[in-house]
Coordinates of C-alpha atoms and ligand atoms in Angstrom, one line a residue:
X1 CA 0.3 0.4 0.1
X2 CA 1.4 3.3 -1.1
X3 CA 2.7 6.2 1.5
X4 CA 0.6 8.2 4.2
X5 CA 0.6 11.7 4.1
X6 CA 4.3 12.7 3.2
X7 CA 5.5 15.8 3.9
X8 CA 9.3 15.8 2.4
X9 CA 12.0 18.9 2.5
X10 CA 12.1 19.0 -1.3
X11 CA 11.5 22.1 -2.1
X12 CA 13.8 24.9 0.9
X13 CA 11.5 27.5 1.2
X14 CA 13.7 30.4 1.4
X15 CA 14.3 29.9 -2.5
X16 CA 10.5 30.6 -2.9
X17 CA 11.5 34.4 -4.0
X18 CA 14.4 33.3 -6.2
X19 CA 12.0 30.7 -8.2
X20 CA 9.2 33.3 -9.5
X21 CA 12.8 35.9 -10.1
X22 CA 14.1 33.1 -12.1
X23 CA 10.5 32.7 -14.3
X24 CA 10.1 37.1 -14.5
X25 CA 13.5 36.9 -16.0
X26 CA 12.5 34.0 -18.2
X27 CA 9.5 36.0 -19.0
X28 CA 10.7 39.3 -19.4
X29 CA 13.4 38.1 -22.2
X30 CA 10.7 36.9 -24.1
X31 CA 10.9 33.0 -23.6
X32 CA 7.9 32.2 -23.1
X33 CA 5.8 34.4 -25.6
X34 CA 7.1 32.7 -28.8
X35 CA 4.9 31.3 -30.4
X36 CA 7.4 28.0 -31.1
X37 CA 8.6 28.1 -27.2
X38 CA 5.2 27.1 -27.1
X39 CA 4.5 24.5 -29.7
X40 CA 8.0 23.0 -28.7
X41 CA 6.7 22.6 -24.6
X42 CA 3.4 21.1 -25.5
X43 CA 4.7 18.4 -27.5
X44 CA 7.7 17.6 -24.7
X45 CA 3.9 17.0 -23.0
X46 CA 2.9 15.1 -25.1
X47 CA 6.5 12.8 -25.4
X48 CA 6.4 12.6 -21.6
X49 CA 3.2 11.6 -21.1
X50 CA 3.9 8.6 -24.3
X51 CA 7.2 8.1 -23.3
X52 CA 6.5 7.6 -19.3
X53 CA 2.5 5.7 -19.6
X54 CA 3.4 2.5 -17.6
X55 CA 5.5 5.2 -14.1
X56 CA 2.2 7.6 -14.4
X57 CA -0.4 4.5 -14.3
X58 CA 2.1 3.5 -11.6
X59 CA 2.7 6.5 -9.5
X60 CA -1.3 6.9 -9.7
X61 CA -1.8 3.6 -8.5
X62 CA 0.8 3.7 -5.8
X63 CA -1.2 7.1 -4.5
X64 CA -4.7 5.6 -4.7
X65 CA -4.7 2.6 -6.2
X66 CA -6.5 3.9 -9.6
X67 CA -7.3 1.3 -12.3
X68 CA -5.0 1.2 -14.6
X69 CA -8.2 2.5 -17.2
X70 CA -9.0 4.3 -14.8
X71 CA -5.9 6.8 -14.9
X72 CA -5.1 5.9 -18.7
X73 CA -8.5 7.4 -20.2
X74 CA -9.5 10.4 -16.6
X75 CA -5.3 11.2 -16.2
X76 CA -3.4 10.2 -19.0
X77 CA -6.0 10.0 -22.2
X78 CA -8.0 13.6 -21.4
X79 CA -4.4 15.4 -21.0
X80 CA -2.9 14.4 -24.2
X81 CA -6.5 15.7 -26.2
X82 CA -6.1 19.3 -23.6
X83 CA -2.2 18.9 -25.6
X84 CA -3.5 18.4 -28.7
X85 CA -6.3 20.7 -28.8
X86 CA -4.0 23.2 -28.1
X87 CA -1.8 22.6 -30.5
X88 CA -4.0 22.5 -33.1
X89 CA -5.6 25.8 -32.8
X90 CA -3.3 27.9 -30.4
X91 CA -2.0 29.8 -33.2
X92 CA -5.8 30.6 -34.1
X93 CA -6.4 31.5 -30.5
X94 CA -2.8 34.5 -30.6
X95 CA -4.2 35.6 -33.5
X96 CA -5.6 39.1 -32.6
X97 CA -9.9 39.5 -32.7
X98 CA -11.1 42.3 -35.1
X99 CA -13.7 44.5 -32.5
X100 CA -16.2 46.8 -34.3
X101 CA -16.3 50.4 -33.7
X102 CA -18.5 52.8 -33.7
X103 CA -19.6 56.6 -34.6
X104 CA -18.1 57.5 -30.7
X105 CA -14.2 56.7 -32.5
X106 CA -15.1 56.9 -36.2
X107 CA -13.1 56.7 -38.0
X108 CA -10.9 54.1 -36.0
X109 CA -10.4 49.7 -36.4
X110 CA -10.1 48.0 -33.5
X111 CA -9.0 44.6 -32.0
X112 CA -8.3 42.1 -28.7
X113 CA -4.8 41.6 -28.1
X114 CA -4.8 38.1 -26.0
X115 CA -1.1 38.5 -24.0
X116 CA 0.0 35.5 -21.5
X117 CA -0.6 37.6 -18.0
X118 CA 3.8 36.4 -16.6
X119 CA 4.3 34.0 -14.6
X120 CA 1.3 31.8 -12.6
X121 CA 0.9 29.9 -10.0
X122 CA -1.1 26.6 -10.6
X123 CA -1.6 24.2 -7.2
X124 CA -3.4 21.4 -7.9
X125 CA -5.3 18.6 -5.4
X126 CA -4.9 15.0 -5.3
X127 CA -7.5 12.7 -6.8
X128 CA -6.5 12.9 -10.0
X129 CA -3.3 14.7 -9.5
X130 CA -2.0 14.7 -12.9
X131 CA -4.6 15.8 -14.3
X132 CA -5.3 18.0 -12.3
X133 CA -1.1 19.2 -12.3
X134 CA -1.4 19.3 -16.2
X135 CA -4.1 20.7 -17.8
X136 CA -3.9 23.9 -16.1
X137 CA -0.3 24.4 -17.0
X138 CA -1.4 23.4 -20.8
X139 CA -3.7 26.2 -21.0
X140 CA -0.9 28.0 -19.1
X141 CA 1.6 27.1 -22.0
X142 CA -0.5 27.8 -24.7
X143 CA -1.5 31.6 -23.2
X144 CA 2.5 32.2 -23.5
X145 CA 3.3 32.1 -19.2
X146 CA 5.9 31.1 -16.7
X147 CA 5.2 28.4 -14.5
X148 CA 5.4 27.1 -10.8
X149 CA 3.1 24.2 -10.3
X150 CA 2.7 22.8 -6.8
X151 CA 1.3 19.3 -6.9
X152 CA -0.3 17.7 -3.8
X153 CA 1.6 16.3 -1.7
X154 CA -1.4 14.1 -0.7
X155 CA -0.5 11.7 -3.9
X156 CA 2.6 12.0 -2.7
X157 CA 3.9 9.3 -5.7
X158 CA 2.6 11.5 -8.2
X159 CA 3.9 14.7 -7.2
X160 CA 7.3 13.2 -7.6
X161 CA 7.4 11.7 -10.8
X162 CA 6.0 15.2 -12.0
X163 CA 8.8 16.9 -10.3
X164 CA 10.8 14.7 -12.4
X165 CA 9.5 14.3 -15.6
X166 CA 8.3 18.3 -15.8
X167 CA 12.6 18.4 -14.8
X168 CA 13.2 15.8 -17.5
X169 CA 11.3 17.1 -20.6
X170 CA 10.4 20.9 -20.2
X171 CA 12.0 23.8 -20.0
X172 CA 12.9 24.6 -16.3
X173 CA 13.9 28.0 -17.2
X174 CA 10.6 28.8 -17.5
X175 CA 8.1 25.9 -16.1
X176 CA 9.3 24.1 -12.4
X177 CA 7.0 22.1 -10.5
X178 CA 7.8 22.6 -6.4
X179 CA 7.0 19.7 -3.9
X180 CA 5.8 20.4 -0.6
X181 CA 3.1 20.8 1.9
X182 CA 1.4 24.1 3.3
X183 CA 5.1 25.6 4.5
X184 CA 6.0 25.1 1.1
X185 CA 2.8 26.6 -0.5
X186 CA 2.7 29.1 1.9
X187 CA 6.0 30.3 1.3
X188 CA 4.7 30.5 -2.6
X189 CA 1.2 31.7 -1.7
X190 CA 3.8 35.1 -0.6
X191 CA 4.9 36.0 -4.2
X192 CA 3.2 38.0 -6.0
X193 CA 2.0 36.0 -8.9
X194 CA 0.0 37.0 -12.0
X195 CA -2.5 34.4 -11.9
X196 CA -2.8 31.9 -9.1
X197 CA -4.8 28.7 -10.5
X198 CA -5.8 26.6 -7.2
X199 CA -7.7 23.4 -7.6
X200 CA -9.1 22.0 -3.9
X201 CA -11.4 22.9 -1.0
X202 CA -13.2 25.6 -0.3
X203 CA -11.0 25.9 3.6
X204 CA -8.0 26.4 1.5
X205 CA -9.2 28.7 -1.1
X206 CA -10.3 31.5 0.8
X207 CA -6.6 31.2 2.4
X208 CA -5.0 31.3 -1.4
X209 CA -8.1 34.0 -2.2
X210 CA -6.0 36.7 0.8
X211 CA -2.9 35.9 -0.1
X212 CA -3.6 36.9 -3.4
X213 CA -5.7 39.9 -3.0
X214 CA -2.4 41.1 -1.2
X215 CA -0.9 41.2 -4.4
X216 CA -4.0 42.1 -5.9
X217 CA -3.5 38.9 -7.6
X218 CA -6.1 37.8 -10.3
X219 CA -7.0 33.5 -8.9
X220 CA -9.1 30.9 -10.3
X221 CA -10.2 28.2 -7.9
X222 CA -11.7 24.9 -8.9
X223 CA -13.4 23.6 -5.4
X224 CA -16.0 21.2 -5.0
X225 CA -19.2 20.2 -3.9
X226 CA -22.7 18.2 -3.7
X227 CA -22.9 17.5 -7.0
X228 CA -27.3 16.5 -6.8
X229 CA -28.8 14.1 -9.3
X230 CA -32.7 14.3 -9.5
X231 CA -34.0 11.1 -10.6
X232 CA -36.9 10.6 -12.4
X233 CA -39.7 7.9 -12.8
X234 CA -40.5 6.5 -16.6
X235 CA -36.6 6.3 -17.5
X236 CA -34.2 3.1 -18.8
X237 CA -33.6 3.3 -15.2
X238 CA -30.1 0.2 -16.0
X239 CA -28.8 2.6 -18.1
X240 CA -29.2 5.9 -15.5
X241 CA -28.5 3.5 -13.2
X242 CA -24.7 2.6 -14.2
X243 CA -24.3 5.5 -15.8
X244 CA -24.3 7.0 -11.9
X245 CA -22.5 4.3 -10.8
X246 CA -20.1 5.0 -13.6
X247 CA -20.0 8.9 -12.2
X248 CA -19.8 7.9 -8.8
X249 CA -17.4 4.5 -8.2
X250 CA -15.8 4.2 -11.8
X251 CA -14.3 7.2 -10.9
X252 CA -12.1 7.5 -8.3
X253 CA -14.9 5.5 -5.9
X254 CA -16.6 8.7 -5.4
X255 CA -13.2 10.7 -5.0
X256 CA -13.8 13.4 -7.7
X257 CA -15.2 16.7 -7.8
X258 CA -18.4 16.2 -10.4
X259 CA -19.0 12.3 -8.9
X260 CA -22.7 12.5 -8.0
X261 CA -22.5 13.3 -4.3
X262 CA -26.0 12.6 -3.0
X263 CA -29.6 10.9 -5.6
X264 CA -33.0 12.5 -5.5
X265 CA -36.0 11.2 -7.0
X266 CA -39.5 10.0 -5.5
X267 CA -40.3 7.8 -2.8
X268 CA -42.5 5.8 -5.8
X269 CA -39.5 5.3 -7.6
X270 CA -37.2 5.0 -4.7
X271 CA -37.3 1.1 -4.2
X272 CA -37.2 0.7 -7.9
X273 CA -33.7 2.9 -8.1
X274 CA -32.3 1.1 -5.2
X275 CA -32.8 -2.7 -6.1
X276 CA -30.8 -1.2 -10.1
X277 CA -28.5 0.0 -8.0
X278 CA -28.2 -3.8 -6.1
X279 CA -28.3 -5.2 -9.3
X280 CA -25.5 -3.1 -10.9
X281 CA -23.2 -2.9 -8.3
X282 CA -23.1 -6.4 -7.9
X283 CA -22.3 -7.5 -11.6
X284 CA -19.6 -4.5 -11.7
X285 CA -17.7 -5.1 -8.7
X286 CA -18.9 -8.6 -7.8
X287 CA -19.8 -10.2 -4.0
X288 CA -16.7 -8.6 -2.2
X289 CA -16.7 -5.3 -4.4
X290 CA -13.4 -4.9 -1.8
X291 CA -11.8 -7.2 -3.2
X292 CA -12.0 -5.4 -6.0
X293 CA -9.2 -4.2 -8.3
X294 CA -11.7 -1.9 -10.3
X295 CA -11.9 0.4 -7.5
X296 CA -9.3 3.2 -5.7
X297 CA -9.1 2.8 -1.8
X298 CA -9.1 5.8 -0.1
X299 CA -6.7 8.0 -0.3
X300 CA -5.2 8.1 2.8
X301 CA -6.3 7.3 6.6
X302 CA -7.8 11.1 7.3
X303 CA -10.0 11.0 4.6
X304 CA -10.7 7.5 5.6
X305 CA -11.4 8.6 9.3
X306 CA -13.6 11.3 7.9
X307 CA -15.4 9.1 6.4
X308 CA -16.6 6.7 8.4
X309 CA -17.6 9.6 11.4
X310 CA -20.1 10.6 8.5
X311 CA -21.2 6.9 7.5
X312 CA -21.6 6.0 11.0
X313 CA -23.3 8.7 12.3
X314 CA -26.1 7.0 14.0
X315 CA -28.9 8.1 11.9
X316 CA -26.9 7.6 9.2
X317 CA -26.1 4.0 9.4
X318 CA -29.9 2.2 10.0
X319 CA -30.3 3.4 6.5
X320 CA -27.5 1.5 4.8
X321 CA -29.2 -0.3 1.9
X322 CA -26.1 -1.6 0.6
X323 CA -22.8 -2.0 1.3
X324 CA -20.8 -0.3 4.4
X325 CA -18.8 -2.9 4.4
X326 CA -15.1 -1.2 5.4
X327 CA -10.9 -2.3 5.0
X328 CA -9.0 -0.3 7.5
X329 CA -5.8 -1.9 6.9
X330 CA -6.1 -2.1 2.6
X331 CA -8.4 2.1 3.3
X332 CA -11.2 0.6 1.5
X333 CA -15.3 1.2 2.6
X334 CA -17.4 -0.9 -0.6
X335 CA -19.8 1.4 -2.7
X336 CA -22.9 2.1 -0.5
X337 CA -26.3 3.9 -1.0
X338 CA -28.5 5.2 2.3
X339 CA -32.0 5.8 1.5
X340 CA -33.7 8.6 3.4
X341 CA -31.2 10.0 5.7
X342 CA -32.7 12.9 7.4
X343 CA -31.4 16.2 5.7
X344 CA -29.9 17.6 9.5
X345 CA -27.2 14.4 9.0
X346 CA -23.4 15.3 8.6
X347 CA -23.7 13.0 5.2
X348 CA -26.0 15.7 3.4
X349 CA -24.1 18.8 5.3
X350 CA -21.1 17.7 3.9
X351 CA -19.2 16.6 0.8
X352 CA -19.0 13.0 0.5
X353 CA -15.6 13.1 -1.5
X354 CA -16.2 8.6 -1.5
X355 CA -17.7 5.9 -2.0
X356 CA -20.9 6.7 -0.3
X357 CA -24.2 7.8 -1.9
X358 CA -27.2 8.8 -0.1
X359 CA -30.9 8.8 -1.2
X360 CA -33.3 11.9 -0.3
X361 CA -36.9 11.3 -1.6
X362 CA -39.2 13.6 -1.8
X363 CA -43.3 13.4 -2.7
X364 CA -43.1 15.5 -6.8
X365 CA -39.6 15.7 -8.7
X366 CA -40.3 18.9 -9.0
X367 CA -40.0 19.5 -5.4
X368 CA -35.8 18.6 -6.3
X369 CA -35.4 21.9 -7.6
X370 CA -36.0 24.0 -4.6
X371 CA -34.1 21.5 -2.6
X372 CA -31.2 22.3 -4.6
X373 CA -31.6 26.3 -4.5
X374 CA -31.8 26.3 -0.8
X375 CA -28.2 24.8 -0.3
X376 CA -24.6 25.9 -1.9
X377 CA -24.2 26.1 -5.9
X378 CA -22.7 22.6 -7.0
X379 CA -19.8 22.0 -9.2
X380 CA -22.0 20.1 -11.4
X381 CA -26.0 19.0 -11.3
X382 CA -27.7 16.2 -13.0
X383 CA -30.8 15.0 -13.9
X384 CA -32.4 11.5 -15.6
X385 CA -35.7 12.7 -16.8
X386 CA -37.6 12.3 -20.6
X387 CA -39.8 15.1 -19.6
X388 CA -39.1 17.5 -21.4
X389 CA -40.5 20.5 -19.6
X390 CA -38.7 19.3 -16.0
X391 CA -35.5 19.7 -18.2
X392 CA -36.1 22.7 -19.2
X393 CA -37.0 23.7 -15.7
X394 CA -33.4 21.8 -14.1
X395 CA -31.7 24.3 -16.6
X396 CA -33.9 27.7 -15.6
X397 CA -34.0 26.7 -11.9
X398 CA -30.7 25.0 -11.0
X399 CA -27.4 27.1 -10.9
X400 CA -24.4 25.0 -10.8
X401 CA -21.4 25.0 -12.6
X402 CA -22.5 22.7 -15.4
X403 CA -25.4 20.8 -15.9
X404 CA -25.6 16.7 -17.5
X405 CA -28.7 15.5 -18.4
X406 CA -29.6 11.6 -18.5
X407 CA -25.9 11.3 -17.6
X408 CA -23.0 12.3 -15.3
X409 CA -19.3 13.8 -14.9
X410 CA -19.2 13.8 -18.8
X411 CA -19.6 17.3 -19.6
X412 CA -15.4 17.2 -18.1
X413 CA -14.2 15.6 -21.3
X414 CA -16.5 18.2 -24.0
X415 CA -13.5 20.7 -24.3
X416 CA -15.8 23.4 -25.9
X417 CA -18.3 24.3 -22.1
X418 CA -15.8 25.7 -19.8
X419 CA -15.4 23.9 -16.6
X420 CA -15.2 26.0 -13.1
X421 CA -17.5 26.6 -10.5
X422 CA -19.5 29.1 -9.2
X423 CA -20.5 30.7 -5.6
X424 CA -19.1 28.0 -2.8
X425 CA -18.2 25.9 -6.3
X426 CA -15.2 28.5 -7.2
X427 CA -14.9 30.9 -10.4
X428 CA -13.2 31.0 -13.1
X429 CA -13.0 28.5 -16.0
X430 CA -10.6 26.1 -18.2
X431 CA -10.7 23.8 -20.5
X432 CA -10.0 23.9 -24.8
X433 CA -10.1 27.9 -25.7
X434 CA -11.2 28.8 -21.6
X435 CA -7.9 27.3 -21.0
X436 CA -6.2 29.7 -23.1
X437 CA -8.6 33.2 -22.1
X438 CA -8.0 32.2 -18.1
X439 CA -4.2 32.5 -18.6
X440 CA -4.3 35.3 -20.9
X441 CA -4.5 39.1 -20.5
X442 CA -7.4 40.7 -22.8
X443 CA -6.0 44.0 -24.1
X444 CA -8.7 46.6 -26.1
X445 CA -6.2 48.2 -28.8
X446 CA -7.9 51.0 -31.1
X447 CA -6.3 52.5 -34.1
X448 CA -6.6 55.8 -35.3
X449 CA -5.4 58.2 -37.5
X450 CA -5.3 61.0 -37.7
X451 CA -8.3 62.3 -40.4
X452 CA -11.1 63.6 -39.5
X453 CA -9.8 65.1 -35.7
X454 CA -13.3 66.5 -34.9
X455 CA -13.2 69.9 -32.9
X456 CA -16.0 68.6 -30.1
X457 CA -13.8 67.3 -27.6
X458 CA -12.4 70.3 -27.7
X459 CA -12.9 73.4 -25.7
X460 CA -14.7 75.8 -25.5
X461 CA -17.8 73.8 -25.1
X462 CA -20.5 75.6 -27.0
X463 CA -24.0 74.7 -26.9
X464 CA -23.9 74.2 -29.9
X465 CA -21.1 71.3 -29.2
X466 CA -22.8 70.7 -25.8
X467 CA -26.7 69.9 -28.5
X468 CA -24.1 68.0 -30.5
X469 CA -22.7 65.7 -28.5
X470 CA -26.6 64.4 -27.1
X471 CA -28.0 63.8 -30.7
X472 CA -24.9 62.3 -31.0
X473 CA -25.2 60.1 -27.4
X474 CA -28.8 59.8 -28.3
X475 CA -28.4 58.7 -31.1
X476 CA -31.0 60.2 -33.3
X477 CA -30.1 61.1 -37.3
X478 CA -32.3 63.6 -37.3
X479 CA -31.2 64.8 -33.5
X480 CA -27.5 64.9 -35.3
X481 CA -29.1 66.8 -38.6
X482 CA -30.3 69.1 -35.6
X483 CA -27.5 70.2 -33.9
X484 CA -25.4 70.5 -37.0
X485 CA -28.0 73.0 -38.4
X486 CA -28.2 74.7 -35.1
X487 CA -31.9 74.4 -34.9
X488 CA -33.6 73.7 -31.3
X489 CA -36.3 71.3 -30.3
X490 CA -38.9 73.6 -29.3
Ligands
NAD1 P1 -5.6 18.9 -1.3 O1 -5.4 18.5 -0.1 O2 -4.1 17.7 -2.0 O3 -5.3 20.6 -1.4 C1 -5.4 21.2 -2.2 C2 -4.1 21.8 -2.1 O4 -4.0 22.5 -1.9 C3 -3.0 21.3 -2.5 O5 -1.4 21.4 -3.3 C4 -2.2 21.9 -1.1 O6 -0.8 21.8 -0.7 C5 -2.5 22.9 -0.4 N1 -2.8 23.1 0.6 C6 -3.3 22.5 1.7 N2 -3.4 23.2 2.8 C7 -2.7 24.4 2.4 C8 -2.6 25.4 3.0 N3 -3.4 25.4 4.5 N4 -2.7 26.8 2.6 C9 -1.8 26.8 1.6 N5 -2.0 25.3 0.1 C10 -2.6 24.8 1.2 O7 -7.0 18.9 -2.0 P2 -7.9 18.6 -1.6 O8 -8.6 20.3 -0.4 O9 -8.5 17.1 -0.7 O10 -9.2 18.3 -2.6 C11 -10.4 17.8 -2.7 C12 -11.4 19.7 -2.4 O11 -11.3 19.8 -3.8 C13 -12.7 18.3 -2.8 O12 -14.0 20.0 -2.1 C14 -12.6 19.0 -4.3 O13 -14.0 18.7 -4.5 C15 -12.1 19.4 -4.5 N6 -12.1 19.7 -6.3 C16 -12.0 20.2 -6.7 C17 -12.2 19.9 -9.0 C18 -12.5 20.8 -10.2 O14 -11.6 20.5 -10.6 N7 -13.6 21.9 -9.8 C19 -10.9 19.0 -8.6 C20 -10.9 17.9 -7.7 C21 -10.6 18.9 -7.1

């Protein structure tokens, strides 16, 4: 089994300032702005993955006993796609965007120029430690920035591998990996950055944001929350159940920010739904899921204890309808379904982030919208229904980072959609071009010639000029003619 949280002194916290200075010097020298540099780095990242896939899979197995299939798809293939997309589209993304101009600046032309921000800090989380570390880095490279990446100390094998591979494959005068825990991250956060992207929980996000505020540094916060799943009746229940299972236990055993956190269904439909879970879960993970090789383990003993605290609350443990077994020595908890847990239980008031799935029942499926909106805004919300009106209501009423109808988690794989939270689930977004935009400043550039120098803006400010200005602002052609001709309205 992998090591518990390791606090390795691999980074001298006194050198944080020098690290940023070195990267800033590279940025100021224009190294990272060069298109060829960006291309070379993205190609190097692809090579890094192509040549080290077994090592990456092994590190993820060490940190989380993540099944190879999940590592290959959700950590490596997704990252490769992201890299390839940036390589294909980056030139286009970098091109200035023409903007329309109006009478206010006539004659003129305008464009929006995407310029890199400078030196950025990426702080990532442990649950998808490879993807969540390098995916933001792809956007930051494509946009032309220098980067420090601070992976999570809770997945130490992946963090060490990342540090080694990035140093070996990429330009270390512009991209650095800093390993470490709280002291190292604190030292980094004291420096002045041009953007900080943090992935993790809301408590630390507040520390990150407070540190960033001292330097007026903008932040992207990729956080979590309780992602609800509404299950309506009259659906293809087997497909729905399988897609919920894939998004919950098939995503790092529920340790994913967009994994279903709880289900809402009607009292009438709950028994059928529970039966469907029992049937499909047994089919997927066998009679003894603690032995299954297709489930990640809980990341460490702290999180194991946290999850058991949620599960073993008296008013909750009595509601288990499937699962509940645990194996402390291997940090495994079986897929667990609970029916009708009380709303005031811990499990319904904290992000679960593990293999427990409570089902809440209501009278009418429409009641689920108020239930969701009475809480904080989730990172994702899901609904299974064939009812067109309910789909429309869901989209209209539920505010979340993203919504999926009739599936779970798959919006993550669509780079044409922004990925990010709202309210307590975060701010800012990335993926595809959104990553490039997140790490760019959109610079407004207006071009004028010396012709058409209207006297209107210069003193003396006569009544005629004032009338003309008001007409121009009012936009009425007749008013403009009137003002030009000196006619009064009366
Ligand atoms: P974590 O413990 O790995 O922490 C994230 C980062 O914060 C790490 O790099 C860690 O070193 C740093 N950190 C910890 N304490 C700190 C401190 N006091 N000061 C500065 N930095 C500190 O990860 P976690 O928070 O347990 O991650 C799980 C949470 O992240 C869940 O809420 C989950 O929903 C969320 N998450 C969100 C996304 C997303 O894309 N929105 C993805 C994954 C996880």
